[in-house]
PDB file of C-alpha atoms in Angstrom:
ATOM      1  CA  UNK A   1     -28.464   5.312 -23.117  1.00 53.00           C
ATOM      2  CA  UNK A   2     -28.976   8.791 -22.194  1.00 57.00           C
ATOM      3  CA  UNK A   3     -32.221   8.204 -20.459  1.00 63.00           C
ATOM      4  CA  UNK A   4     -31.574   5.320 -18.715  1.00 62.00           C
ATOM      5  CA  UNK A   5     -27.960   6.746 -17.100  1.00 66.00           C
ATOM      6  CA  UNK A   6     -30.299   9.536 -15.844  1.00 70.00           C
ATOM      7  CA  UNK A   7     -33.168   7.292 -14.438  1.00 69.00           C
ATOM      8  CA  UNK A   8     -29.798   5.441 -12.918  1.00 67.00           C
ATOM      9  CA  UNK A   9     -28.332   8.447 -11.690  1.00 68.00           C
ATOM     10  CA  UNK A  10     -31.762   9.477  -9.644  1.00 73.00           C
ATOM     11  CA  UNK A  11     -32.234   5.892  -8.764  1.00 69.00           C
ATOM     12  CA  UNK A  12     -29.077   6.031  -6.713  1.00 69.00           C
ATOM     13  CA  UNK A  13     -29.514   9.288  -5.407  1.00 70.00           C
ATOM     14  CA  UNK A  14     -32.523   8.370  -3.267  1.00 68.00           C
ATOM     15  CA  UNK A  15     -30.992   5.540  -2.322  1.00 65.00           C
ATOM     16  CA  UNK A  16     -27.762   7.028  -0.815  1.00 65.00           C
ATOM     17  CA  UNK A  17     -30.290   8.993   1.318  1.00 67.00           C
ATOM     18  CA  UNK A  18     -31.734   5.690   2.492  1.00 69.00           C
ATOM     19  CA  UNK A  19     -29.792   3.119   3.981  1.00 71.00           C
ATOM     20  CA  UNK A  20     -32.303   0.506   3.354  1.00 76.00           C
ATOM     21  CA  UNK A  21     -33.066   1.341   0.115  1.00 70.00           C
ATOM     22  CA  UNK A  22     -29.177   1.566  -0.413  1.00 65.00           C
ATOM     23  CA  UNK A  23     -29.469  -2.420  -0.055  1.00 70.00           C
ATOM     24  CA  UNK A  24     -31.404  -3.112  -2.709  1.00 74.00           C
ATOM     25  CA  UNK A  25     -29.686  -1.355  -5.155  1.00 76.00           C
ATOM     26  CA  UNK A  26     -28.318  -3.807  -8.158  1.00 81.00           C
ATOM     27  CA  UNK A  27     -24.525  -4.255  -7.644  1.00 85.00           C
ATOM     28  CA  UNK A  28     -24.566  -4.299 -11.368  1.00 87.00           C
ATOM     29  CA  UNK A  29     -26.273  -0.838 -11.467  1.00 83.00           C
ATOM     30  CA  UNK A  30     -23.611   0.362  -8.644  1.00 85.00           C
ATOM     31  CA  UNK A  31     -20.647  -0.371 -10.790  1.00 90.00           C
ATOM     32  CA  UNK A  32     -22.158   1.576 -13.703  1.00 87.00           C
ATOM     33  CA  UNK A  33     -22.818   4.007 -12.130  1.00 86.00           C
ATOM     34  CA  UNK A  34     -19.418   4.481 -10.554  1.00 89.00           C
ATOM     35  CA  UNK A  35     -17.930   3.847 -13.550  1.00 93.00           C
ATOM     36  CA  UNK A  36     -19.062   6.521 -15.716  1.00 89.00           C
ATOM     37  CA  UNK A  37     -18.719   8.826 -12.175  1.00 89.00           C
ATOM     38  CA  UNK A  38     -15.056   7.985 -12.041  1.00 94.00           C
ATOM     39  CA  UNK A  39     -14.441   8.651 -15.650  1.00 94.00           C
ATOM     40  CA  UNK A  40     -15.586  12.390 -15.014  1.00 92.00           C
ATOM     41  CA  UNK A  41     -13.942  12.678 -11.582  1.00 93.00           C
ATOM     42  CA  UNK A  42     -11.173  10.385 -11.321  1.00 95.00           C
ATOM     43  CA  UNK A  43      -9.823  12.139  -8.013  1.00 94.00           C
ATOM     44  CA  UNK A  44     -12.921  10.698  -5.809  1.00 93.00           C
ATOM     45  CA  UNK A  45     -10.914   8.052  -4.279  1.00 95.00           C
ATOM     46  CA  UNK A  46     -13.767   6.721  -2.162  1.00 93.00           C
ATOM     47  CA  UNK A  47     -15.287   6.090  -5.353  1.00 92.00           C
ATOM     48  CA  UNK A  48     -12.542   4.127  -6.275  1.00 95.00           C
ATOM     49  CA  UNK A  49     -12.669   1.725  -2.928  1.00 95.00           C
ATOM     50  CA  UNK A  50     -16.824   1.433  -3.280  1.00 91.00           C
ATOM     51  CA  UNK A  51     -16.206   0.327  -6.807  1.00 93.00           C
ATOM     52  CA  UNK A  52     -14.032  -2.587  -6.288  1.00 95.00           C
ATOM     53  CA  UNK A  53     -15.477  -3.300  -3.369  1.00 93.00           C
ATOM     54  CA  UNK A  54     -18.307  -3.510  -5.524  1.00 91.00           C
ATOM     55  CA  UNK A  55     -16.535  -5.826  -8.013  1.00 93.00           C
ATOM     56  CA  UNK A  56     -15.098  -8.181  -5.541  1.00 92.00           C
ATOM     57  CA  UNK A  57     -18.916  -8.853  -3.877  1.00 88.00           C
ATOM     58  CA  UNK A  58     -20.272  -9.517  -7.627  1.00 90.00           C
ATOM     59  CA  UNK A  59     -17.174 -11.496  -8.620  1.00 89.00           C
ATOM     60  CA  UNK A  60     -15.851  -9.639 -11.159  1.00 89.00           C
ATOM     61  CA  UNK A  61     -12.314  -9.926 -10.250  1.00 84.00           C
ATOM     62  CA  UNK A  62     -10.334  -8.824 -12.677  1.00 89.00           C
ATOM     63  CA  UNK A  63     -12.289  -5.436 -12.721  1.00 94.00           C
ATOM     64  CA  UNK A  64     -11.632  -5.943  -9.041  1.00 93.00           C
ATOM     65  CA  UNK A  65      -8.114  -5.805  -9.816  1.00 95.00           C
ATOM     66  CA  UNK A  66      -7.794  -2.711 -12.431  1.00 96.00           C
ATOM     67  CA  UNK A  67     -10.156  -0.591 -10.296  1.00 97.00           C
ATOM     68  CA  UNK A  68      -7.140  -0.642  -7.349  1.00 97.00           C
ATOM     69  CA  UNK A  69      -4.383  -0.361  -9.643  1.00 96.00           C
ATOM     70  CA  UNK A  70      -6.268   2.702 -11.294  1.00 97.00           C
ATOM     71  CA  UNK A  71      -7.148   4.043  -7.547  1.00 97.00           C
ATOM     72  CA  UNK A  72      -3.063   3.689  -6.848  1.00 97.00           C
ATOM     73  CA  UNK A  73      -2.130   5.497  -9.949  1.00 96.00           C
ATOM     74  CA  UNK A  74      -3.934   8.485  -8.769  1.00 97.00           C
ATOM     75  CA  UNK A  75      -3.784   7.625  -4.784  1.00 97.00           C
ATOM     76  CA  UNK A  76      -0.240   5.870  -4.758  1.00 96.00           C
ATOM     77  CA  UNK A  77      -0.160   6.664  -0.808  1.00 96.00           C
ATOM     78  CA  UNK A  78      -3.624   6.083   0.313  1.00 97.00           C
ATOM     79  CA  UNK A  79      -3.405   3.806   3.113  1.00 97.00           C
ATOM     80  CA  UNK A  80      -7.200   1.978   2.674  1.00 97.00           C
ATOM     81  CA  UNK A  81      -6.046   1.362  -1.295  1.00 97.00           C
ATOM     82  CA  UNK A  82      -2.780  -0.264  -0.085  1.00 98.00           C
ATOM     83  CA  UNK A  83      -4.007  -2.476   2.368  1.00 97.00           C
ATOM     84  CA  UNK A  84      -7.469  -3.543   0.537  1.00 97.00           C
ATOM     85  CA  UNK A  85      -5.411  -4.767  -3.025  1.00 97.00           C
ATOM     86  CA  UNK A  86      -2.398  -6.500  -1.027  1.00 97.00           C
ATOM     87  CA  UNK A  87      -5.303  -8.501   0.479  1.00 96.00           C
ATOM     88  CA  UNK A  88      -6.991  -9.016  -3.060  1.00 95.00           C
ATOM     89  CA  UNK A  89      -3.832  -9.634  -4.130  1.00 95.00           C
ATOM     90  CA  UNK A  90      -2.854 -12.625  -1.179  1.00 95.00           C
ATOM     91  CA  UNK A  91      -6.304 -14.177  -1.622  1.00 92.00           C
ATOM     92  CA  UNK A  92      -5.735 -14.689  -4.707  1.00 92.00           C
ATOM     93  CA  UNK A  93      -2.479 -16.171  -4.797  1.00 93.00           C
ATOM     94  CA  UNK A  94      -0.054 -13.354  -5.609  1.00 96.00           C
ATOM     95  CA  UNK A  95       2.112 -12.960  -2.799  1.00 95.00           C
ATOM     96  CA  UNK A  96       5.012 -11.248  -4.456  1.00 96.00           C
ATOM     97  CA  UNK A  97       2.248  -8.599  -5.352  1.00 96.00           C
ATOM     98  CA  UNK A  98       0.883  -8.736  -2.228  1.00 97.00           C
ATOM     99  CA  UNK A  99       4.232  -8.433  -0.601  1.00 97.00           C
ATOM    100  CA  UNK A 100       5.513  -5.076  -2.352  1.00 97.00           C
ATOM    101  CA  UNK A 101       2.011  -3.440  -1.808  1.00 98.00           C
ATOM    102  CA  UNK A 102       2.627  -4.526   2.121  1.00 98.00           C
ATOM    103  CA  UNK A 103       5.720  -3.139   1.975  1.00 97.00           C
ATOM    104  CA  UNK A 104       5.008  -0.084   0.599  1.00 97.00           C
ATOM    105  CA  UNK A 105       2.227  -0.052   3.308  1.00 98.00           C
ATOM    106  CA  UNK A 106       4.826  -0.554   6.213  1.00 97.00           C
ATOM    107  CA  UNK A 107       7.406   2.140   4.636  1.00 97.00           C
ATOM    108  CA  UNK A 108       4.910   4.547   4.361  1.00 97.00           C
ATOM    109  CA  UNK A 109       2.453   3.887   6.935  1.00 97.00           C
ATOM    110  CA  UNK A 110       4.820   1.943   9.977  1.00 94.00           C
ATOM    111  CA  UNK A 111       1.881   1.850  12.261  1.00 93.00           C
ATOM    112  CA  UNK A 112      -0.284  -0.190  10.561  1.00 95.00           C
ATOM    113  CA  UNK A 113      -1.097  -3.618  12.501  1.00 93.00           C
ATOM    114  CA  UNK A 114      -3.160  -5.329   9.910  1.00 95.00           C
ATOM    115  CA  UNK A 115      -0.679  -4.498   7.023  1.00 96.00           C
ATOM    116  CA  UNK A 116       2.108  -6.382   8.940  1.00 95.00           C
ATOM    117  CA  UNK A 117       0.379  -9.356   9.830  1.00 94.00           C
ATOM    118  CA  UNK A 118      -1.069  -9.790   6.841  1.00 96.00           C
ATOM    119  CA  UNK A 119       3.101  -9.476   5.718  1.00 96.00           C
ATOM    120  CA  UNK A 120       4.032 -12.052   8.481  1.00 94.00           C
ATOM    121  CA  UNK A 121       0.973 -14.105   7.118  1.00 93.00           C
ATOM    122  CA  UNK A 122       2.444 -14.209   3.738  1.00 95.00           C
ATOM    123  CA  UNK A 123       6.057 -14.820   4.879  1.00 93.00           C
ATOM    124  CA  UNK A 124       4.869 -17.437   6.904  1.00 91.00           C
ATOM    125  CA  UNK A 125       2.904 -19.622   4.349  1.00 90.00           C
ATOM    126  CA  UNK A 126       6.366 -18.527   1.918  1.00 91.00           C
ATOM    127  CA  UNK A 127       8.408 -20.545   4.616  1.00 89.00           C
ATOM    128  CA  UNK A 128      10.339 -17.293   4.488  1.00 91.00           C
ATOM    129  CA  UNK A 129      10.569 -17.677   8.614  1.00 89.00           C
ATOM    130  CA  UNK A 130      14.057 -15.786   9.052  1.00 91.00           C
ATOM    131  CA  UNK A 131      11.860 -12.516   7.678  1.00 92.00           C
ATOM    132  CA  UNK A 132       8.576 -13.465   9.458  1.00 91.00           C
ATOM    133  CA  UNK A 133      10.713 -13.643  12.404  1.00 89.00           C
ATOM    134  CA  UNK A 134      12.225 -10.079  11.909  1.00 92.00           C
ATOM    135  CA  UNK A 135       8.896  -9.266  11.549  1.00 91.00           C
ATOM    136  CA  UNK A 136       7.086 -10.451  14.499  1.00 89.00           C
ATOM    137  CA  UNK A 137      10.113  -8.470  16.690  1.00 89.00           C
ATOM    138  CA  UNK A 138       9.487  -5.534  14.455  1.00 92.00           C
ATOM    139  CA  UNK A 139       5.568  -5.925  15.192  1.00 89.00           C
ATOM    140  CA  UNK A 140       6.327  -6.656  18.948  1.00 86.00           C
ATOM    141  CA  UNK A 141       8.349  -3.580  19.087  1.00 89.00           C
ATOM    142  CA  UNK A 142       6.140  -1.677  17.777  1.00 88.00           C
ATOM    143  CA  UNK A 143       2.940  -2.580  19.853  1.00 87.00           C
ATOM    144  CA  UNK A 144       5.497  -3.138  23.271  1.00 84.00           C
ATOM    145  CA  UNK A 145       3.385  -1.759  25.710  1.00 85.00           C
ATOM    146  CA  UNK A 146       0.048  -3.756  24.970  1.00 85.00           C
ATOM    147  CA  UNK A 147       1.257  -6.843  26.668  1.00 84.00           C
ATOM    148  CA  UNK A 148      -2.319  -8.259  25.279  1.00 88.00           C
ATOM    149  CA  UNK A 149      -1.711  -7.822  22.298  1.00 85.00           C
ATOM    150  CA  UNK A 150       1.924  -9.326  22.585  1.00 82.00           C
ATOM    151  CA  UNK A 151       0.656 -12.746  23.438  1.00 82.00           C
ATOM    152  CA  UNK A 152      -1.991 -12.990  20.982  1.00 84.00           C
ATOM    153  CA  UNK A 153       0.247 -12.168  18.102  1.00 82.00           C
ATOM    154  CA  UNK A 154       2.501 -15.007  19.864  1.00 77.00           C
ATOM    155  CA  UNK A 155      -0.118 -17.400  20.078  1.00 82.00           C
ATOM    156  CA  UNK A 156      -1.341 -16.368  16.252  1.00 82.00           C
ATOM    157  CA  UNK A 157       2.052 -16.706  14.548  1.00 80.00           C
ATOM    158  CA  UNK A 158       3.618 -19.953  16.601  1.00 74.00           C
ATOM    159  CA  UNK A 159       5.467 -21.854  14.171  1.00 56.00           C
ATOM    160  CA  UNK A 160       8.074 -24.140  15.058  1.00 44.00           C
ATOM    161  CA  UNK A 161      11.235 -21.500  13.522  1.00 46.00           C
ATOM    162  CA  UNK A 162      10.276 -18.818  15.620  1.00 49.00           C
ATOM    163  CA  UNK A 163      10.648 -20.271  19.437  1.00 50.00           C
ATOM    164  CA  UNK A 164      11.975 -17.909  21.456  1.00 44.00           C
ATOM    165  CA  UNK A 165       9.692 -14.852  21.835  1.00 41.00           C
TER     166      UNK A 165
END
């Protein structure tokens, strides 16, 4: 055990120096890796994203899962965790998970586009349309003077509820 997490540990050392050789690592190897790395230095919160990034491209999805919730109990405001696990969380059918970690996302971080579309998203497929509709006016508000923007967020979220823009 000792060996090989050393022969692991050099193994993914020259590859982080080489993007191609980065490819070919084993996913499997990756989340070992990270796993033990994490358990040392839990505070490494990119660690945290690569891993269940990691997990989500080798299907492991409930690792997926506990490797975000243990990234938010040490990151609780980190933007990237927020927004990554509320969409884990609305692909795979949780969207009263996926709607508190959205709007946590929009309390703390108002600004963010993607985090309120994906809320509208979920409202929307809810047939919650009274709150998708304050919604879209809070989105359209927000992003007022990018007229381009305006219309394709129209054109996105027609529905027939929300008629007047």
């Amino acid at each position: 055990s000792y060996f090989f997490e050393k022969k692991l540990n050099k193994e993914l050392e020259i590859a982080m120096l080489d993007p191609e050789k980065f490819k070919q690592i084993n996913p499997n190897k990756l989340i070992m890796f990270l796993e033990k790395k994490l358990k040392k230095e839990p505070e490494d919160i990119e660690g945290w994203l690569i891993l269940a990034r990691t997990c989500i491209f080798t299907g492991y999805y409930q690792k997926d899962d506990a490797y975000y919730k243990k990234a938010l109990t040490y990151f609780p405001n980190n933007e990237n965790v927020l927004i990554e696990y509320s969409i884990l969380k609305k692909n795979t059918n949780q969207t009263k998970s996926a709607k508190e970690l959205l709007n946590t996302l929009k309390e703390l971080f108002p600004e963010n586009v993607k985090g309120r579309e994906l809320l509208i998203e979920i409202l929307i497929s809810n047939l919650n349309y009274k709150l998708a509709k304050k919604e879209i006016e809070e989105l359209k508000q927000l992003k007022k003077d990018d007229i381009k923007y305006i219309e394709e967020i129209k054109e996105k979220f027609k529905f027939k509820v929300i008629q007047d823009f």
